[in-house]
mmCIF file of C-alpha atoms in Angstrom:
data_model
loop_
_atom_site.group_PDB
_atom_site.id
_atom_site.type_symbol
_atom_site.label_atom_id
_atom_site.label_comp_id
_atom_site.label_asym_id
_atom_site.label_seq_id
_atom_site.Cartn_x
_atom_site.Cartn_y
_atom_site.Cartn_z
ATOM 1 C CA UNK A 1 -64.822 94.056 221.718
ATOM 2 C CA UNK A 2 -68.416 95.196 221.766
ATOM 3 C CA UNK A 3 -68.595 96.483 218.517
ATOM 4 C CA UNK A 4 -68.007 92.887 217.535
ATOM 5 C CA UNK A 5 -71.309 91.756 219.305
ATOM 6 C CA UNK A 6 -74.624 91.388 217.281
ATOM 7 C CA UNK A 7 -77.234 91.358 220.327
ATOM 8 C CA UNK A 8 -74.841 89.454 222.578
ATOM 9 C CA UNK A 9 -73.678 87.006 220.144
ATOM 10 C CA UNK A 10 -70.134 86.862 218.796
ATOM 11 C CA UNK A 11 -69.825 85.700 214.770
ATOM 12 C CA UNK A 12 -66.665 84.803 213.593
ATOM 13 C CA UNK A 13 -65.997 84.263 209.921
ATOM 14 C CA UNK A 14 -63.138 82.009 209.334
ATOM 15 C CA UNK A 15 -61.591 81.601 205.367
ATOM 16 C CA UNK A 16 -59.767 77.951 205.208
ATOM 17 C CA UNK A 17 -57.243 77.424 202.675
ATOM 18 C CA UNK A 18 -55.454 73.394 201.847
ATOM 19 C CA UNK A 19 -51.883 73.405 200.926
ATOM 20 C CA UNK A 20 -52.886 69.958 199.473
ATOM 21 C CA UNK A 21 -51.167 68.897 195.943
ATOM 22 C CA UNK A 22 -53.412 67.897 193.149
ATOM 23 C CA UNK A 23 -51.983 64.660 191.574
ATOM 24 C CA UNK A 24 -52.839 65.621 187.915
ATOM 25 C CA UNK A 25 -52.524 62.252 187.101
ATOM 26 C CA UNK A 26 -56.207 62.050 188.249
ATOM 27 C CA UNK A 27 -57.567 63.981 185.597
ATOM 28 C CA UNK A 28 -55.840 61.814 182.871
ATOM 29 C CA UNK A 29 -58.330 58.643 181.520
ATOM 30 C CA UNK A 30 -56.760 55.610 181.714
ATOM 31 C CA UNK A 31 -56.326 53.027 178.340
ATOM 32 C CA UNK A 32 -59.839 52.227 177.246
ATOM 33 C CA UNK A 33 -58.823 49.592 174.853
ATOM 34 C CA UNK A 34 -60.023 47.100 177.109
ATOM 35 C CA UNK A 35 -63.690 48.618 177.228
ATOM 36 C CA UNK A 36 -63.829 48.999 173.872
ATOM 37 C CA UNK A 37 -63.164 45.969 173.379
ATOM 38 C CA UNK A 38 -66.051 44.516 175.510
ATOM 39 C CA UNK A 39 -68.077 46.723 173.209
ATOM 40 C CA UNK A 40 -67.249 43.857 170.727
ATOM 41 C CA UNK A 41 -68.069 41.386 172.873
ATOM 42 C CA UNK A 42 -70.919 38.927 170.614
ATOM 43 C CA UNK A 43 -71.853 41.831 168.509
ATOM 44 C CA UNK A 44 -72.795 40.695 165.132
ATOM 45 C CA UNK A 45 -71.547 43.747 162.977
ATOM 46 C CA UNK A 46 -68.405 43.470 164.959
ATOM 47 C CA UNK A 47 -67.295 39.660 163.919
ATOM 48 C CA UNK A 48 -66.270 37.774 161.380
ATOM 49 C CA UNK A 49 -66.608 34.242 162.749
ATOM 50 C CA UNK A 50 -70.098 32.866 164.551
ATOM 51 C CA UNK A 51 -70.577 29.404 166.689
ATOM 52 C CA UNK A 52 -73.397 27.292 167.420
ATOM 53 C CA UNK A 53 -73.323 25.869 171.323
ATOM 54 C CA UNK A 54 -75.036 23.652 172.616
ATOM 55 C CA UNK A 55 -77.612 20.642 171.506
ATOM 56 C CA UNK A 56 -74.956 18.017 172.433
ATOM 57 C CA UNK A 57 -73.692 17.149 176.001
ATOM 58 C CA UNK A 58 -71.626 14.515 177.794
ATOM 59 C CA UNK A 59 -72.392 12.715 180.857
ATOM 60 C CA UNK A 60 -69.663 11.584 183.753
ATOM 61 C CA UNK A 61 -69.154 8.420 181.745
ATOM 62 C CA UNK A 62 -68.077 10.474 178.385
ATOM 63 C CA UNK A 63 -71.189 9.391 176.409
ATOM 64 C CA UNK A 64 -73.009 11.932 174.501
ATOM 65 C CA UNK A 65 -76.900 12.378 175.092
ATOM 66 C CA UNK A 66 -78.451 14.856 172.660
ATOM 67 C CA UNK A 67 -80.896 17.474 172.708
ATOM 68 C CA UNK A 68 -79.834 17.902 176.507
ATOM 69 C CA UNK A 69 -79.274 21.996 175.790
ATOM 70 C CA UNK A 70 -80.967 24.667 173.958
ATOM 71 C CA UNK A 71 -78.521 25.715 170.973
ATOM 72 C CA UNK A 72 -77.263 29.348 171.187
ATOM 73 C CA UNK A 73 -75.388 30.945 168.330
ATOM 74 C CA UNK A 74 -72.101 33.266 169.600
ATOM 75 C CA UNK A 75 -70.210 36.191 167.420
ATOM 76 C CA UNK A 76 -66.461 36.679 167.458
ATOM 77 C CA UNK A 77 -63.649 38.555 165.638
ATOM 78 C CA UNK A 78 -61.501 35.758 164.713
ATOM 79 C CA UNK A 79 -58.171 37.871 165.427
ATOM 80 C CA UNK A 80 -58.729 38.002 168.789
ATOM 81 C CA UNK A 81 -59.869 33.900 169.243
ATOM 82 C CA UNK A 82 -56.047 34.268 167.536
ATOM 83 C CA UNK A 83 -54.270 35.557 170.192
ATOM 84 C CA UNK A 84 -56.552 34.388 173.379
ATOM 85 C CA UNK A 85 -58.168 30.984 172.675
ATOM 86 C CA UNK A 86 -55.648 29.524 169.734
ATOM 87 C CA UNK A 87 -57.811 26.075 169.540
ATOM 88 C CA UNK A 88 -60.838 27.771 168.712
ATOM 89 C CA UNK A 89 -59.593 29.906 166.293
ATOM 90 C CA UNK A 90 -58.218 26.849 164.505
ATOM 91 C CA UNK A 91 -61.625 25.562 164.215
ATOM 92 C CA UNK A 92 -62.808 28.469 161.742
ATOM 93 C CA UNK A 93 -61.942 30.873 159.471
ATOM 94 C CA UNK A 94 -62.241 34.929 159.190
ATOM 95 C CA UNK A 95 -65.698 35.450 156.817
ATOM 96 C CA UNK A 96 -67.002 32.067 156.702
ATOM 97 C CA UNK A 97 -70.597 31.817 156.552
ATOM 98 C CA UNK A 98 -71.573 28.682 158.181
ATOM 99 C CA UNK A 99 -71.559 28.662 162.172
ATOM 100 C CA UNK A 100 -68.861 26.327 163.787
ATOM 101 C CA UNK A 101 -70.768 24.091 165.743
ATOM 102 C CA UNK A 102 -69.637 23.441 169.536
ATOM 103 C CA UNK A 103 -70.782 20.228 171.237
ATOM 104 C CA UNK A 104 -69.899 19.337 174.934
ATOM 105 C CA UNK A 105 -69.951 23.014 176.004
ATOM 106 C CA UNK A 106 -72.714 24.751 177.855
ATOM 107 C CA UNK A 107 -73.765 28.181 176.178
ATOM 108 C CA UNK A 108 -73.028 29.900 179.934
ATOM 109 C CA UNK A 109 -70.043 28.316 180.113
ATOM 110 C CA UNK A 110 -68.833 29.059 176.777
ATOM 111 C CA UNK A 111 -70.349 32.259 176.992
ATOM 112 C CA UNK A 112 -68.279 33.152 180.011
ATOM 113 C CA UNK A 113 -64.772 32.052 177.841
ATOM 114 C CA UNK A 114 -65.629 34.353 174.765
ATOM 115 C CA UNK A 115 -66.253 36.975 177.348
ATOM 116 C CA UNK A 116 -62.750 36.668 179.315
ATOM 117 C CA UNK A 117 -61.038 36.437 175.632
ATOM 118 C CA UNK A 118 -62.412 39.948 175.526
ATOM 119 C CA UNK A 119 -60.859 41.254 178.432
ATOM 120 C CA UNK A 120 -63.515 40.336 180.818
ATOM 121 C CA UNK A 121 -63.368 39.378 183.969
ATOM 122 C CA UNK A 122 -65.295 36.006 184.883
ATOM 123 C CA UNK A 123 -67.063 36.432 188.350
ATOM 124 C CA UNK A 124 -65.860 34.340 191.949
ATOM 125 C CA UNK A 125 -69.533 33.339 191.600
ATOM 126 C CA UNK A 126 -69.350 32.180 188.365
ATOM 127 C CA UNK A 127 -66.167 30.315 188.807
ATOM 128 C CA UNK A 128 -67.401 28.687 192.223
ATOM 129 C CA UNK A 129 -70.551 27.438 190.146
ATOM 130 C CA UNK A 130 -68.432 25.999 187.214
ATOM 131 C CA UNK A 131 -65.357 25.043 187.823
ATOM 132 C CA UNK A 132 -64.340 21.967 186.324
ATOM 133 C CA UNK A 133 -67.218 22.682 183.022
ATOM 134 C CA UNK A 134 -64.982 26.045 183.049
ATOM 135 C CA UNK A 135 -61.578 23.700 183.422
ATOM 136 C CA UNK A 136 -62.764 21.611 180.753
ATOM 137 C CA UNK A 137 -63.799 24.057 177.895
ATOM 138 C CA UNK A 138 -60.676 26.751 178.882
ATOM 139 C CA UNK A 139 -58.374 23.612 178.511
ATOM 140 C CA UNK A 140 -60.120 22.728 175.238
ATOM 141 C CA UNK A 141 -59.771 26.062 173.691
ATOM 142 C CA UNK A 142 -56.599 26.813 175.627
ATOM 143 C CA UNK A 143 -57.417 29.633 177.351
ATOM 144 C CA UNK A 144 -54.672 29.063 179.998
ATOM 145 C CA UNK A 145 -55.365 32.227 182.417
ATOM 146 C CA UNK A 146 -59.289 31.243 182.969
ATOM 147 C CA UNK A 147 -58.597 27.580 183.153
ATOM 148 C CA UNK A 148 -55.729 29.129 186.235
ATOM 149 C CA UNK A 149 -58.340 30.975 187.532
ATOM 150 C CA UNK A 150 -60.861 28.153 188.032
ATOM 151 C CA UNK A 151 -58.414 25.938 188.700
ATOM 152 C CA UNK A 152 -57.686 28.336 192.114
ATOM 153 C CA UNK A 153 -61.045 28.074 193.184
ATOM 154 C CA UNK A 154 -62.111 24.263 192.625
ATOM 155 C CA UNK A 155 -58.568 23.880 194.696
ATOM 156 C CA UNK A 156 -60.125 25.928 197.397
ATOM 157 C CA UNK A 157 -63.732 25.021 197.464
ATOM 158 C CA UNK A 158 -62.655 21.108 197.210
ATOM 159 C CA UNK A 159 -62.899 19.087 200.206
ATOM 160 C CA UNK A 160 -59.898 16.291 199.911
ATOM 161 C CA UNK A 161 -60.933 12.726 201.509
ATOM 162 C CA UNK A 162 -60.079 9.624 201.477
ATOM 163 C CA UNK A 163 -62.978 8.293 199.428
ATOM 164 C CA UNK A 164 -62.823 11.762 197.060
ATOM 165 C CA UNK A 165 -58.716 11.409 196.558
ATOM 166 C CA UNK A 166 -58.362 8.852 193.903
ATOM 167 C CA UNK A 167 -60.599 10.456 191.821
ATOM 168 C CA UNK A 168 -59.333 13.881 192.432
ATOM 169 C CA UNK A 169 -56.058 12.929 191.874
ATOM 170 C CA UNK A 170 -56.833 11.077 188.188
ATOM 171 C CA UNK A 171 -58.891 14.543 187.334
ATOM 172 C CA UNK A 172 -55.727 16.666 188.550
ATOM 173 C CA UNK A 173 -53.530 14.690 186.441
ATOM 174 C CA UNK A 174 -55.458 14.441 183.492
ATOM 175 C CA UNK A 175 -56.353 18.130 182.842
ATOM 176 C CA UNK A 176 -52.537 18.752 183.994
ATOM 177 C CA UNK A 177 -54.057 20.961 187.230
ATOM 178 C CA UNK A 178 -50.721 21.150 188.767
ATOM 179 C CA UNK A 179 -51.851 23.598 191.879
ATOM 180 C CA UNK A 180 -54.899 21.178 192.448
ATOM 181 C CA UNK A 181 -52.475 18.054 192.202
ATOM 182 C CA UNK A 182 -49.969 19.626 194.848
ATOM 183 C CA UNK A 183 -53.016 19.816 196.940
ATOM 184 C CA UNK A 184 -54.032 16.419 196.763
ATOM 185 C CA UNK A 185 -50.588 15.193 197.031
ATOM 186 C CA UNK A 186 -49.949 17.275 200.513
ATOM 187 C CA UNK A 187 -53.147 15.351 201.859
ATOM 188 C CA UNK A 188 -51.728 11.837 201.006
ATOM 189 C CA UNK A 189 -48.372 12.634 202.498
ATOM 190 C CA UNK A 190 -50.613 14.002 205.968
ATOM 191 C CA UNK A 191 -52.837 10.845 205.474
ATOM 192 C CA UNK A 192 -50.886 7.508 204.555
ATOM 193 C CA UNK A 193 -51.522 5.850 207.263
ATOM 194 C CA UNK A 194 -55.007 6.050 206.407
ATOM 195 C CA UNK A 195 -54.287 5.928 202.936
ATOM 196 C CA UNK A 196 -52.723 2.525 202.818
ATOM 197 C CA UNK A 197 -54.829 -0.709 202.169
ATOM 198 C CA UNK A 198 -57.726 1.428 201.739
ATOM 199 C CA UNK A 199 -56.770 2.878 198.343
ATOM 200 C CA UNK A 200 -55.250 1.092 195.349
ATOM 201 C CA UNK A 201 -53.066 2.841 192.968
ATOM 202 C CA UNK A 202 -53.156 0.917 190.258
ATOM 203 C CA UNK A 203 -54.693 2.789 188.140
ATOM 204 C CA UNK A 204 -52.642 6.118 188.328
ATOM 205 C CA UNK A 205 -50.379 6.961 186.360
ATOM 206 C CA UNK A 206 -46.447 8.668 186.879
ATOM 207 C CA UNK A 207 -46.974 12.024 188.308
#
């Protein structure tokens, strides 16, 4: 045992060995069609269709005010408008030269569609911040997955009351936000007897 001693101390030397399976799956890159896509995403060279947002607004009341926005010119590749956002590729065609122009739409906003219709994914942030201008351009353009998406969060982040309901319940219907609607609808079923003689009806239509 001494002659295992180096001035009193004993050193061991110990060689470890894993029995651990390597999956090799984790050496094999996943489908980067998606990221190559976003390489696409508002490049020039890449597109054959362009858009000019902006310059044009609406207020609550519908009524256009002007010169509200700075004007901000977008690229796309009019194949895949095609298959993600079929109203806005029906509003130009591959190679033409002049810009499409886009009123009512906020350059973020719209910015944010062209962006999920390549494969990107629009923030909680983002969607928290504008939700119904989101809602409004995704149903415009028919981009049904971001106008779901929004549509989840303005249903959570909304507040339901009985002086917010009516008009809720006319937005809900009118953009056909079915998940919002149900939520609506659940508060006036909890709520009717606060409901009643305080709200009229009149003006809503068969749901």
């Amino acid at each position: 045992m001494l002659t295992y001693l180096n001035n009193g101390t004993l050193t061991l030397e110990i060689h470890l060995r894993t029995n651990k399976q390597v999956d090799p799956a984790s050496f094999v890159p996943s489908n980067p069609c998606s990221g190559n896509l976003l390489k696409g995403f508002n490049d020039e060279e890449m597109s054959d269709v362009a858009f000019e947002v902006g310059g044009e607004v609406e207020s609550a009341a519908n009524r256009r005010k002007r010169g509200k926005t700075i004007t901000t010119r977008f690229h796309a590749f009019h194949a895949i408008l095609r298959l993600n956002a079929p109203s806005l590729s029906d509003m130009c065609r591959p190679g033409d030269e002049a810009a499409v122009p886009i009123n009512g739409v906020e350059p973020e906003v719209f910015k944010m569609l062209l962006y999920f219709c390549y494969g990107g994914k629009v923030s909680e942030d983002e969607l928290e911040a504008n939700a119904k201008a989101i809602i409004e351009a995704a149903d415009r353009f028919e981009v049904i997955n971001l106008k779901l998406q929004a549509e989840a969060v303005l249903t959570k982040q909304t507040e339901i009351m009985v002086d917010n309901m009516l008009d809720n319940l006319l937005y809900a219907n009118s953009k056909n936000l079915a998940l919002f609607q149900e939520k609506i609808m659940d508060f006036v079923a909890e709520n009717g007897d606060r409901i009643v003689g305080n709200v009229s009806f009149d003006d809503v239509p068969d749901v």
